[in-house]
Amino acid sequence: AQKITQTQPGMFVQEKEAVTLDCTYDTSDQSYGLFWYKQPSSGEMIFLIYQGSYDEQNATEGRYSLNFQKARKSANLVISASQLGDSAMYFCAMRPNNAGNMLTFGGGTRLMVKP
Amino acid sequence: SQTIHQWPATLVQPVGSPLSLECTVEGTSNPNLYWYRQAAGRGLQLLFYSVGIGQISSEVPQNLSASRPQDRQFILSSKKLLLSDSGFYLCAWYKAGTSLEKLFFGSGTQLSVL
């Protein structure tokens, strides 16, 4: 069974600084996908970034980048130049190689940006 | 463009009452559909997924059931709610592809069972 671990239940970062949110995963699949979602207090789930297991380059989307280390099975999210609006819950998820494309989510990290 | 509608946004129900949450998707055909539940301050737990009409797979034994009467409609139900059914319920559909794959979520339903 797949497992996603986010070891940081909560983190603080100063506005305009960069922050790394950790995510490790466990799978025996060779092909899989990794995702990060942001959940503000409104509850909506906002897609941030995707990394395929065969992608050789780290994914980037604006201020978000995914630090993918396949051998270590880690997929950390890096947010550059933090903004107050970045304060939210962040979830790492993995899509294993199955017919249902079911995503397994980690327990989340609450990020708080200080002014 | 693809959109996903989920309602109601909030729901307060007494213990033992029935439940019906509906989710519809627009702008795509034959989507994979999912129901997730999120307890307060926790991650998302997959409850059900469906790859087609009438095809439902359950991930967690529980007091809930799901149905897919139409291609783009997914319904979460219960005959008798329990206190432990309280939570934030999210419907989602999966867009497969190469660099564009992602799970799209509805806006969620906050269910309080009292």
JSON list of N, CA and C in Angstrom, two decimals, chain B residues 25-103:
[
{"chain": "B", "resi": 25, "resn": "VAL", "atom": "N", "xyz": [-20.26, 16.83, -12.80]},
{"chain": "B", "resi": 25, "resn": "VAL", "atom": "CA", "xyz": [-19.10, 17.33, -13.54]},
{"chain": "B", "resi": 25, "resn": "VAL", "atom": "C", "xyz": [-19.57, 17.78, -14.92]},
{"chain": "B", "resi": 26, "resn": "GLU", "atom": "N", "xyz": [-19.00, 18.88, -15.38]},
{"chain": "B", "resi": 26, "resn": "GLU", "atom": "CA", "xyz": [-19.32, 19.38, -16.71]},
{"chain": "B", "resi": 26, "resn": "GLU", "atom": "C", "xyz": [-18.05, 19.51, -17.54]},
{"chain": "B", "resi": 27, "resn": "GLY", "atom": "N", "xyz": [-18.19, 19.35, -18.84]},
{"chain": "B", "resi": 27, "resn": "GLY", "atom": "CA", "xyz": [-17.07, 19.61, -19.73]},
{"chain": "B", "resi": 27, "resn": "GLY", "atom": "C", "xyz": [-16.15, 18.43, -19.96]},
{"chain": "B", "resi": 28, "resn": "THR", "atom": "N", "xyz": [-16.57, 17.24, -19.53]},
{"chain": "B", "resi": 28, "resn": "THR", "atom": "CA", "xyz": [-15.76, 16.06, -19.76]},
{"chain": "B", "resi": 28, "resn": "THR", "atom": "C", "xyz": [-16.70, 14.86, -19.82]},
{"chain": "B", "resi": 29, "resn": "SER", "atom": "N", "xyz": [-16.21, 13.78, -20.37]},
{"chain": "B", "resi": 29, "resn": "SER", "atom": "CA", "xyz": [-17.03, 12.57, -20.44]},
{"chain": "B", "resi": 29, "resn": "SER", "atom": "C", "xyz": [-16.25, 11.40, -19.85]},
{"chain": "B", "resi": 30, "resn": "ASN", "atom": "N", "xyz": [-17.01, 10.47, -19.28]},
{"chain": "B", "resi": 30, "resn": "ASN", "atom": "CA", "xyz": [-16.45, 9.28, -18.67]},
{"chain": "B", "resi": 30, "resn": "ASN", "atom": "C", "xyz": [-15.32, 9.59, -17.69]},
{"chain": "B", "resi": 31, "resn": "PRO", "atom": "N", "xyz": [-15.54, 10.51, -16.77]},
{"chain": "B", "resi": 31, "resn": "PRO", "atom": "CA", "xyz": [-14.47, 10.84, -15.82]},
{"chain": "B", "resi": 31, "resn": "PRO", "atom": "C", "xyz": [-14.38, 9.79, -14.71]},
{"chain": "B", "resi": 32, "resn": "ASN", "atom": "N", "xyz": [-13.18, 9.67, -14.14]},
{"chain": "B", "resi": 32, "resn": "ASN", "atom": "CA", "xyz": [-13.04, 8.96, -12.87]},
{"chain": "B", "resi": 32, "resn": "ASN", "atom": "C", "xyz": [-13.49, 9.91, -11.78]},
{"chain": "B", "resi": 33, "resn": "LEU", "atom": "N", "xyz": [-14.40, 9.44, -10.90]},
{"chain": "B", "resi": 33, "resn": "LEU", "atom": "CA", "xyz": [-14.95, 10.30, -9.86]},
{"chain": "B", "resi": 33, "resn": "LEU", "atom": "C", "xyz": [-14.63, 9.73, -8.49]},
{"chain": "B", "resi": 34, "resn": "TYR", "atom": "N", "xyz": [-14.51, 10.62, -7.52]},
{"chain": "B", "resi": 34, "resn": "TYR", "atom": "CA", "xyz": [-14.06, 10.22, -6.19]},
{"chain": "B", "resi": 34, "resn": "TYR", "atom": "C", "xyz": [-14.83, 10.99, -5.12]},
{"chain": "B", "resi": 35, "resn": "TRP", "atom": "N", "xyz": [-15.03, 10.34, -3.97]},
{"chain": "B", "resi": 35, "resn": "TRP", "atom": "CA", "xyz": [-15.48, 11.00, -2.75]},
{"chain": "B", "resi": 35, "resn": "TRP", "atom": "C", "xyz": [-14.38, 10.86, -1.71]},
{"chain": "B", "resi": 36, "resn": "TYR", "atom": "N", "xyz": [-13.95, 12.01, -1.16]},
{"chain": "B", "resi": 36, "resn": "TYR", "atom": "CA", "xyz": [-12.99, 12.04, -0.07]},
{"chain": "B", "resi": 36, "resn": "TYR", "atom": "C", "xyz": [-13.67, 12.65, 1.16]},
{"chain": "B", "resi": 37, "resn": "ARG", "atom": "N", "xyz": [-13.18, 12.27, 2.33]},
{"chain": "B", "resi": 37, "resn": "ARG", "atom": "CA", "xyz": [-13.62, 12.88, 3.58]},
{"chain": "B", "resi": 37, "resn": "ARG", "atom": "C", "xyz": [-12.39, 13.40, 4.32]},
{"chain": "B", "resi": 38, "resn": "GLN", "atom": "N", "xyz": [-12.58, 14.56, 4.93]},
{"chain": "B", "resi": 38, "resn": "GLN", "atom": "CA", "xyz": [-11.50, 15.18, 5.69]},
{"chain": "B", "resi": 38, "resn": "GLN", "atom": "C", "xyz": [-12.01, 15.51, 7.09]},
{"chain": "B", "resi": 39, "resn": "ALA", "atom": "N", "xyz": [-11.42, 14.88, 8.10]},
{"chain": "B", "resi": 39, "resn": "ALA", "atom": "CA", "xyz": [-11.71, 15.24, 9.48]},
{"chain": "B", "resi": 39, "resn": "ALA", "atom": "C", "xyz": [-10.99, 16.55, 9.79]},
{"chain": "B", "resi": 40, "resn": "ALA", "atom": "N", "xyz": [-11.45, 17.26, 10.78]},
{"chain": "B", "resi": 40, "resn": "ALA", "atom": "CA", "xyz": [-10.92, 18.58, 11.12]},
{"chain": "B", "resi": 40, "resn": "ALA", "atom": "C", "xyz": [-9.40, 18.51, 11.35]},
{"chain": "B", "resi": 41, "resn": "GLY", "atom": "N", "xyz": [-8.66, 19.33, 10.60]},
{"chain": "B", "resi": 41, "resn": "GLY", "atom": "CA", "xyz": [-7.22, 19.40, 10.76]},
{"chain": "B", "resi": 41, "resn": "GLY", "atom": "C", "xyz": [-6.46, 18.19, 10.27]},
{"chain": "B", "resi": 42, "resn": "ARG", "atom": "N", "xyz": [-7.11, 17.35, 9.51]},
{"chain": "B", "resi": 42, "resn": "ARG", "atom": "CA", "xyz": [-6.46, 16.11, 9.06]},
{"chain": "B", "resi": 42, "resn": "ARG", "atom": "C", "xyz": [-6.36, 16.07, 7.54]},
{"chain": "B", "resi": 43, "resn": "GLY", "atom": "N", "xyz": [-5.76, 14.98, 7.05]},
{"chain": "B", "resi": 43, "resn": "GLY", "atom": "CA", "xyz": [-5.64, 14.79, 5.61]},
{"chain": "B", "resi": 43, "resn": "GLY", "atom": "C", "xyz": [-6.91, 14.21, 5.02]},
{"chain": "B", "resi": 44, "resn": "LEU", "atom": "N", "xyz": [-6.86, 13.94, 3.73]},
{"chain": "B", "resi": 44, "resn": "LEU", "atom": "CA", "xyz": [-8.02, 13.44, 3.01]},
{"chain": "B", "resi": 44, "resn": "LEU", "atom": "C", "xyz": [-8.02, 11.92, 2.97]},
{"chain": "B", "resi": 45, "resn": "GLN", "atom": "N", "xyz": [-9.17, 11.36, 3.23]},
{"chain": "B", "resi": 45, "resn": "GLN", "atom": "CA", "xyz": [-9.34, 9.92, 3.20]},
{"chain": "B", "resi": 45, "resn": "GLN", "atom": "C", "xyz": [-10.26, 9.56, 2.04]},
{"chain": "B", "resi": 46, "resn": "LEU", "atom": "N", "xyz": [-9.80, 8.69, 1.17]},
{"chain": "B", "resi": 46, "resn": "LEU", "atom": "CA", "xyz": [-10.61, 8.26, 0.03]},
{"chain": "B", "resi": 46, "resn": "LEU", "atom": "C", "xyz": [-11.71, 7.33, 0.51]},
{"chain": "B", "resi": 47, "resn": "LEU", "atom": "N", "xyz": [-12.95, 7.67, 0.17]},
{"chain": "B", "resi": 47, "resn": "LEU", "atom": "CA", "xyz": [-14.10, 6.84, 0.56]},
{"chain": "B", "resi": 47, "resn": "LEU", "atom": "C", "xyz": [-14.54, 5.93, -0.58]},
{"chain": "B", "resi": 48, "resn": "PHE", "atom": "N", "xyz": [-14.79, 6.52, -1.74]},
{"chain": "B", "resi": 48, "resn": "PHE", "atom": "CA", "xyz": [-15.28, 5.77, -2.90]},
{"chain": "B", "resi": 48, "resn": "PHE", "atom": "C", "xyz": [-14.67, 6.34, -4.17]},
{"chain": "B", "resi": 49, "resn": "TYR", "atom": "N", "xyz": [-14.56, 5.48, -5.17]},
{"chain": "B", "resi": 49, "resn": "TYR", "atom": "CA", "xyz": [-14.22, 5.98, -6.49]},
{"chain": "B", "resi": 49, "resn": "TYR", "atom": "C", "xyz": [-15.01, 5.19, -7.53]},
{"chain": "B", "resi": 50, "resn": "SER", "atom": "N", "xyz": [-15.17, 5.81, -8.69]},
{"chain": "B", "resi": 50, "resn": "SER", "atom": "CA", "xyz": [-15.97, 5.22, -9.75]},
{"chain": "B", "resi": 50, "resn": "SER", "atom": "C", "xyz": [-15.30, 5.49, -11.10]},
{"chain": "B", "resi": 51, "resn": "VAL", "atom": "N", "xyz": [-15.17, 4.44, -11.90]},
{"chain": "B", "resi": 51, "resn": "VAL", "atom": "CA", "xyz": [-14.57, 4.60, -13.22]},
{"chain": "B", "resi": 51, "resn": "VAL", "atom": "C", "xyz": [-15.64, 4.61, -14.32]},
{"chain": "B", "resi": 52, "resn": "GLY", "atom": "N", "xyz": [-16.93, 4.43, -13.94]},
{"chain": "B", "resi": 52, "resn": "GLY", "atom": "CA", "xyz": [-17.99, 4.47, -14.93]},
{"chain": "B", "resi": 52, "resn": "GLY", "atom": "C", "xyz": [-19.35, 4.32, -14.29]},
{"chain": "B", "resi": 53, "resn": "ILE", "atom": "N", "xyz": [-20.39, 4.45, -15.09]},
{"chain": "B", "resi": 53, "resn": "ILE", "atom": "CA", "xyz": [-21.76, 4.37, -14.59]},
{"chain": "B", "resi": 53, "resn": "ILE", "atom": "C", "xyz": [-21.96, 3.03, -13.89]},
{"chain": "B", "resi": 54, "resn": "GLY", "atom": "N", "xyz": [-22.50, 3.10, -12.69]},
{"chain": "B", "resi": 54, "resn": "GLY", "atom": "CA", "xyz": [-22.82, 1.90, -11.94]},
{"chain": "B", "resi": 54, "resn": "GLY", "atom": "C", "xyz": [-21.62, 1.19, -11.34]},
{"chain": "B", "resi": 55, "resn": "GLN", "atom": "N", "xyz": [-20.42, 1.69, -11.57]},
{"chain": "B", "resi": 55, "resn": "GLN", "atom": "CA", "xyz": [-19.20, 1.05, -11.06]},
{"chain": "B", "resi": 55, "resn": "GLN", "atom": "C", "xyz": [-18.68, 1.83, -9.86]},
{"chain": "B", "resi": 56, "resn": "ILE", "atom": "N", "xyz": [-18.79, 1.21, -8.69]},
{"chain": "B", "resi": 56, "resn": "ILE", "atom": "CA", "xyz": [-18.38, 1.87, -7.44]},
{"chain": "B", "resi": 56, "resn": "ILE", "atom": "C", "xyz": [-17.41, 0.97, -6.70]},
{"chain": "B", "resi": 57, "resn": "SER", "atom": "N", "xyz": [-16.31, 1.55, -6.25]},
{"chain": "B", "resi": 57, "resn": "SER", "atom": "CA", "xyz": [-15.38, 0.82, -5.41]},
{"chain": "B", "resi": 57, "resn": "SER", "atom": "C", "xyz": [-15.26, 1.55, -4.08]},
{"chain": "B", "resi": 58, "resn": "SER", "atom": "N", "xyz": [-15.33, 0.77, -3.00]},
{"chain": "B", "resi": 58, "resn": "SER", "atom": "CA", "xyz": [-15.25, 1.34, -1.66]},
{"chain": "B", "resi": 58, "resn": "SER", "atom": "C", "xyz": [-13.88, 1.09, -1.09]},
{"chain": "B", "resi": 59, "resn": "GLU", "atom": "N", "xyz": [-13.30, 2.12, -0.53]},
{"chain": "B", "resi": 59, "resn": "GLU", "atom": "CA", "xyz": [-11.96, 2.00, 0.05]},
{"chain": "B", "resi": 59, "resn": "GLU", "atom": "C", "xyz": [-11.99, 1.73, 1.55]},
{"chain": "B", "resi": 60, "resn": "VAL", "atom": "N", "xyz": [-13.03, 2.19, 2.21]},
{"chain": "B", "resi": 60, "resn": "VAL", "atom": "CA", "xyz": [-13.11, 2.08, 3.67]},
{"chain": "B", "resi": 60, "resn": "VAL", "atom": "C", "xyz": [-14.49, 1.58, 4.06]},
{"chain": "B", "resi": 61, "resn": "PRO", "atom": "N", "xyz": [-14.59, 0.47, 4.80]},
{"chain": "B", "resi": 61, "resn": "PRO", "atom": "CA", "xyz": [-15.91, 0.02, 5.27]},
{"chain": "B", "resi": 61, "resn": "PRO", "atom": "C", "xyz": [-16.53, 1.05, 6.19]},
{"chain": "B", "resi": 62, "resn": "GLN", "atom": "N", "xyz": [-17.79, 1.38, 5.96]},
{"chain": "B", "resi": 62, "resn": "GLN", "atom": "CA", "xyz": [-18.36, 2.46, 6.76]},
{"chain": "B", "resi": 62, "resn": "GLN", "atom": "C", "xyz": [-19.86, 2.48, 6.60]},
{"chain": "B", "resi": 63, "resn": "ASN", "atom": "N", "xyz": [-20.42, 3.54, 7.13]},
{"chain": "B", "resi": 63, "resn": "ASN", "atom": "CA", "xyz": [-21.86, 3.74, 7.15]},
{"chain": "B", "resi": 63, "resn": "ASN", "atom": "C", "xyz": [-22.36, 4.42, 5.88]},
{"chain": "B", "resi": 64, "resn": "LEU", "atom": "N", "xyz": [-21.50, 4.62, 4.90]},
{"chain": "B", "resi": 64, "resn": "LEU", "atom": "CA", "xyz": [-21.85, 5.38, 3.72]},
{"chain": "B", "resi": 64, "resn": "LEU", "atom": "C", "xyz": [-21.88, 4.50, 2.48]},
{"chain": "B", "resi": 65, "resn": "SER", "atom": "N", "xyz": [-22.56, 4.98, 1.46]},
{"chain": "B", "resi": 65, "resn": "SER", "atom": "CA", "xyz": [-22.59, 4.31, 0.17]},
{"chain": "B", "resi": 65, "resn": "SER", "atom": "C", "xyz": [-22.51, 5.36, -0.92]},
{"chain": "B", "resi": 66, "resn": "ALA", "atom": "N", "xyz": [-22.19, 4.93, -2.13]},
{"chain": "B", "resi": 66, "resn": "ALA", "atom": "CA", "xyz": [-22.10, 5.85, -3.25]},
{"chain": "B", "resi": 66, "resn": "ALA", "atom": "C", "xyz": [-22.79, 5.23, -4.45]},
{"chain": "B", "resi": 67, "resn": "SER", "atom": "N", "xyz": [-23.24, 6.11, -5.33]},
{"chain": "B", "resi": 67, "resn": "SER", "atom": "CA", "xyz": [-23.86, 5.64, -6.56]},
{"chain": "B", "resi": 67, "resn": "SER", "atom": "C", "xyz": [-23.49, 6.57, -7.70]},
{"chain": "B", "resi": 68, "resn": "ARG", "atom": "N", "xyz": [-23.51, 6.02, -8.89]},
{"chain": "B", "resi": 68, "resn": "ARG", "atom": "CA", "xyz": [-23.21, 6.81, -10.10]},
{"chain": "B", "resi": 68, "resn": "ARG", "atom": "C", "xyz": [-24.29, 6.48, -11.13]},
{"chain": "B", "resi": 69, "resn": "PRO", "atom": "N", "xyz": [-25.42, 7.19, -11.02]},
{"chain": "B", "resi": 69, "resn": "PRO", "atom": "CA", "xyz": [-26.53, 6.90, -11.92]},
{"chain": "B", "resi": 69, "resn": "PRO", "atom": "C", "xyz": [-26.32, 7.42, -13.34]},
{"chain": "B", "resi": 70, "resn": "GLN", "atom": "N", "xyz": [-25.51, 8.43, -13.49]},
{"chain": "B", "resi": 70, "resn": "GLN", "atom": "CA", "xyz": [-25.20, 8.99, -14.81]},
{"chain": "B", "resi": 70, "resn": "GLN", "atom": "C", "xyz": [-23.70, 9.21, -14.93]},
{"chain": "B", "resi": 71, "resn": "ASP", "atom": "N", "xyz": [-23.25, 9.40, -16.16]},
{"chain": "B", "resi": 71, "resn": "ASP", "atom": "CA", "xyz": [-21.81, 9.48, -16.43]},
{"chain": "B", "resi": 71, "resn": "ASP", "atom": "C", "xyz": [-21.12, 10.56, -15.60]},
{"chain": "B", "resi": 72, "resn": "ARG", "atom": "N", "xyz": [-21.80, 11.71, -15.43]},
{"chain": "B", "resi": 72, "resn": "ARG", "atom": "CA", "xyz": [-21.16, 12.83, -14.77]},
{"chain": "B", "resi": 72, "resn": "ARG", "atom": "C", "xyz": [-21.81, 13.17, -13.44]},
{"chain": "B", "resi": 73, "resn": "GLN", "atom": "N", "xyz": [-22.45, 12.19, -12.81]},
{"chain": "B", "resi": 73, "resn": "GLN", "atom": "CA", "xyz": [-23.12, 12.41, -11.54]},
{"chain": "B", "resi": 73, "resn": "GLN", "atom": "C", "xyz": [-22.65, 11.36, -10.53]},
{"chain": "B", "resi": 74, "resn": "PHE", "atom": "N", "xyz": [-22.29, 11.84, -9.35]},
{"chain": "B", "resi": 74, "resn": "PHE", "atom": "CA", "xyz": [-21.79, 10.95, -8.31]},
{"chain": "B", "resi": 74, "resn": "PHE", "atom": "C", "xyz": [-22.48, 11.34, -7.01]},
{"chain": "B", "resi": 75, "resn": "ILE", "atom": "N", "xyz": [-23.07, 10.36, -6.33]},
{"chain": "B", "resi": 75, "resn": "ILE", "atom": "CA", "xyz": [-23.89, 10.66, -5.15]},
{"chain": "B", "resi": 75, "resn": "ILE", "atom": "C", "xyz": [-23.35, 9.88, -3.95]},
{"chain": "B", "resi": 76, "resn": "LEU", "atom": "N", "xyz": [-23.25, 10.57, -2.83]},
{"chain": "B", "resi": 76, "resn": "LEU", "atom": "CA", "xyz": [-22.85, 9.95, -1.57]},
{"chain": "B", "resi": 76, "resn": "LEU", "atom": "C", "xyz": [-24.06, 9.90, -0.66]},
{"chain": "B", "resi": 77, "resn": "SER", "atom": "N", "xyz": [-24.33, 8.73, -0.09]},
{"chain": "B", "resi": 77, "resn": "SER", "atom": "CA", "xyz": [-25.55, 8.56, 0.68]},
{"chain": "B", "resi": 77, "resn": "SER", "atom": "C", "xyz": [-25.30, 7.82, 1.98]},
{"chain": "B", "resi": 78, "resn": "SER", "atom": "N", "xyz": [-26.28, 7.98, 2.87]},
{"chain": "B", "resi": 78, "resn": "SER", "atom": "CA", "xyz": [-26.32, 7.18, 4.08]},
{"chain": "B", "resi": 78, "resn": "SER", "atom": "C", "xyz": [-27.78, 7.01, 4.48]},
{"chain": "B", "resi": 79, "resn": "LYS", "atom": "N", "xyz": [-28.12, 5.85, 5.01]},
{"chain": "B", "resi": 79, "resn": "LYS", "atom": "CA", "xyz": [-29.49, 5.63, 5.46]},
{"chain": "B", "resi": 79, "resn": "LYS", "atom": "C", "xyz": [-29.67, 6.18, 6.86]},
{"chain": "B", "resi": 80, "resn": "LYS", "atom": "N", "xyz": [-28.63, 6.06, 7.69]},
{"chain": "B", "resi": 80, "resn": "LYS", "atom": "CA", "xyz": [-28.70, 6.56, 9.07]},
{"chain": "B", "resi": 80, "resn": "LYS", "atom": "C", "xyz": [-27.35, 7.12, 9.47]},
{"chain": "B", "resi": 81, "resn": "LEU", "atom": "N", "xyz": [-27.26, 8.41, 9.62]},
{"chain": "B", "resi": 81, "resn": "LEU", "atom": "CA", "xyz": [-26.01, 9.05, 9.96]},
{"chain": "B", "resi": 81, "resn": "LEU", "atom": "C", "xyz": [-25.58, 8.77, 11.39]},
{"chain": "B", "resi": 82, "resn": "LEU", "atom": "N", "xyz": [-24.24, 8.68, 11.56]},
{"chain": "B", "resi": 82, "resn": "LEU", "atom": "CA", "xyz": [-23.63, 8.54, 12.88]},
{"chain": "B", "resi": 82, "resn": "LEU", "atom": "C", "xyz": [-22.87, 9.82, 13.21]},
{"chain": "B", "resi": 83, "resn": "LEU", "atom": "N", "xyz": [-22.59, 10.02, 14.48]},
{"chain": "B", "resi": 83, "resn": "LEU", "atom": "CA", "xyz": [-21.79, 11.19, 14.87]},
{"chain": "B", "resi": 83, "resn": "LEU", "atom": "C", "xyz": [-20.45, 11.19, 14.14]},
{"chain": "B", "resi": 84, "resn": "SER", "atom": "N", "xyz": [-19.89, 10.00, 13.97]},
{"chain": "B", "resi": 84, "resn": "SER", "atom": "CA", "xyz": [-18.56, 9.89, 13.35]},
{"chain": "B", "resi": 84, "resn": "SER", "atom": "C", "xyz": [-18.57, 10.21, 11.86]},
{"chain": "B", "resi": 85, "resn": "ASP", "atom": "N", "xyz": [-19.75, 10.41, 11.28]},
{"chain": "B", "resi": 85, "resn": "ASP", "atom": "CA", "xyz": [-19.82, 10.78, 9.86]},
{"chain": "B", "resi": 85, "resn": "ASP", "atom": "C", "xyz": [-19.57, 12.28, 9.65]},
{"chain": "B", "resi": 86, "resn": "SER", "atom": "N", "xyz": [-19.49, 13.03, 10.72]},
{"chain": "B", "resi": 86, "resn": "SER", "atom": "CA", "xyz": [-19.20, 14.46, 10.59]},
{"chain": "B", "resi": 86, "resn": "SER", "atom": "C", "xyz": [-17.85, 14.66, 9.92]},
{"chain": "B", "resi": 87, "resn": "GLY", "atom": "N", "xyz": [-17.78, 15.69, 9.08]},
{"chain": "B", "resi": 87, "resn": "GLY", "atom": "CA", "xyz": [-16.52, 15.98, 8.40]},
{"chain": "B", "resi": 87, "resn": "GLY", "atom": "C", "xyz": [-16.76, 16.83, 7.16]},
{"chain": "B", "resi": 88, "resn": "PHE", "atom": "N", "xyz": [-15.66, 17.05, 6.45]},
{"chain": "B", "resi": 88, "resn": "PHE", "atom": "CA", "xyz": [-15.69, 17.84, 5.23]},
{"chain": "B", "resi": 88, "resn": "PHE", "atom": "C", "xyz": [-15.59, 16.86, 4.07]},
{"chain": "B", "resi": 89, "resn": "TYR", "atom": "N", "xyz": [-16.61, 16.84, 3.22]},
{"chain": "B", "resi": 89, "resn": "TYR", "atom": "CA", "xyz": [-16.68, 15.88, 2.12]},
{"chain": "B", "resi": 89, "resn": "TYR", "atom": "C", "xyz": [-16.37, 16.58, 0.80]},
{"chain": "B", "resi": 90, "resn": "LEU", "atom": "N", "xyz": [-15.48, 15.97, 0.08]},
{"chain": "B", "resi": 90, "resn": "LEU", "atom": "CA", "xyz": [-15.03, 16.55, -1.19]},
{"chain": "B", "resi": 90, "resn": "LEU", "atom": "C", "xyz": [-15.24, 15.56, -2.32]},
{"chain": "B", "resi": 91, "resn": "CYS", "atom": "N", "xyz": [-15.86, 16.03, -3.36]},
{"chain": "B", "resi": 91, "resn": "CYS", "atom": "CA", "xyz": [-15.99, 15.27, -4.60]},
{"chain": "B", "resi": 91, "resn": "CYS", "atom": "C", "xyz": [-14.86, 15.69, -5.53]},
{"chain": "B", "resi": 92, "resn": "ALA", "atom": "N", "xyz": [-14.38, 14.78, -6.35]},
{"chain": "B", "resi": 92, "resn": "ALA", "atom": "CA", "xyz": [-13.27, 15.12, -7.24]},
{"chain": "B", "resi": 92, "resn": "ALA", "atom": "C", "xyz": [-13.35, 14.28, -8.51]},
{"chain": "B", "resi": 93, "resn": "TRP", "atom": "N", "xyz": [-12.74, 14.81, -9.57]},
{"chain": "B", "resi": 93, "resn": "TRP", "atom": "CA", "xyz": [-12.59, 14.03, -10.80]},
{"chain": "B", "resi": 93, "resn": "TRP", "atom": "C", "xyz": [-11.15, 14.15, -11.28]},
{"chain": "B", "resi": 94, "resn": "TYR", "atom": "N", "xyz": [-10.72, 13.11, -11.96]},
{"chain": "B", "resi": 94, "resn": "TYR", "atom": "CA", "xyz": [-9.31, 13.01, -12.32]},
{"chain": "B", "resi": 94, "resn": "TYR", "atom": "C", "xyz": [-9.13, 13.24, -13.80]},
{"chain": "B", "resi": 95, "resn": "LYS", "atom": "N", "xyz": [-8.26, 14.15, -14.12]},
{"chain": "B", "resi": 95, "resn": "LYS", "atom": "CA", "xyz": [-7.90, 14.41, -15.50]},
{"chain": "B", "resi": 95, "resn": "LYS", "atom": "C", "xyz": [-6.56, 13.76, -15.76]},
{"chain": "B", "resi": 96, "resn": "ALA", "atom": "N", "xyz": [-6.55, 12.72, -16.57]},
{"chain": "B", "resi": 96, "resn": "ALA", "atom": "CA", "xyz": [-5.31, 12.01, -16.87]},
{"chain": "B", "resi": 96, "resn": "ALA", "atom": "C", "xyz": [-4.57, 12.71, -18.00]},
{"chain": "B", "resi": 97, "resn": "GLY", "atom": "N", "xyz": [-3.33, 12.37, -18.14]},
{"chain": "B", "resi": 97, "resn": "GLY", "atom": "CA", "xyz": [-2.54, 12.96, -19.21]},
{"chain": "B", "resi": 97, "resn": "GLY", "atom": "C", "xyz": [-1.09, 12.86, -18.86]},
{"chain": "B", "resi": 98, "resn": "THR", "atom": "N", "xyz": [-0.28, 13.64, -19.49]},
{"chain": "B", "resi": 98, "resn": "THR", "atom": "CA", "xyz": [1.15, 13.63, -19.21]},
{"chain": "B", "resi": 98, "resn": "THR", "atom": "C", "xyz": [1.47, 14.73, -18.20]},
{"chain": "B", "resi": 99, "resn": "SER", "atom": "N", "xyz": [1.75, 15.90, -18.67]},
{"chain": "B", "resi": 99, "resn": "SER", "atom": "CA", "xyz": [2.09, 16.96, -17.73]},
{"chain": "B", "resi": 99, "resn": "SER", "atom": "C", "xyz": [0.86, 17.69, -17.20]},
{"chain": "B", "resi": 100, "resn": "LEU", "atom": "N", "xyz": [-0.31, 17.33, -17.71]},
{"chain": "B", "resi": 100, "resn": "LEU", "atom": "CA", "xyz": [-1.51, 18.08, -17.32]},
{"chain": "B", "resi": 100, "resn": "LEU", "atom": "C", "xyz": [-2.38, 17.32, -16.34]},
{"chain": "B", "resi": 101, "resn": "GLU", "atom": "N", "xyz": [-1.97, 16.16, -15.88]},
{"chain": "B", "resi": 101, "resn": "GLU", "atom": "CA", "xyz": [-2.87, 15.40, -15.03]},
{"chain": "B", "resi": 101, "resn": "GLU", "atom": "C", "xyz": [-3.01, 16.06, -13.67]},
{"chain": "B", "resi": 102, "resn": "LYS", "atom": "N", "xyz": [-4.23, 16.00, -13.15]},
{"chain": "B", "resi": 102, "resn": "LYS", "atom": "CA", "xyz": [-4.50, 16.54, -11.83]},
{"chain": "B", "resi": 102, "resn": "LYS", "atom": "C", "xyz": [-5.85, 16.06, -11.36]},
{"chain": "B", "resi": 103, "resn": "LEU", "atom": "N", "xyz": [-6.08, 16.21, -10.08]},
{"chain": "B", "resi": 103, "resn": "LEU", "atom": "CA", "xyz": [-7.37, 15.90, -9.47]},
{"chain": "B", "resi": 103, "resn": "LEU", "atom": "C", "xyz": [-8.07, 17.23, -9.21]}
]
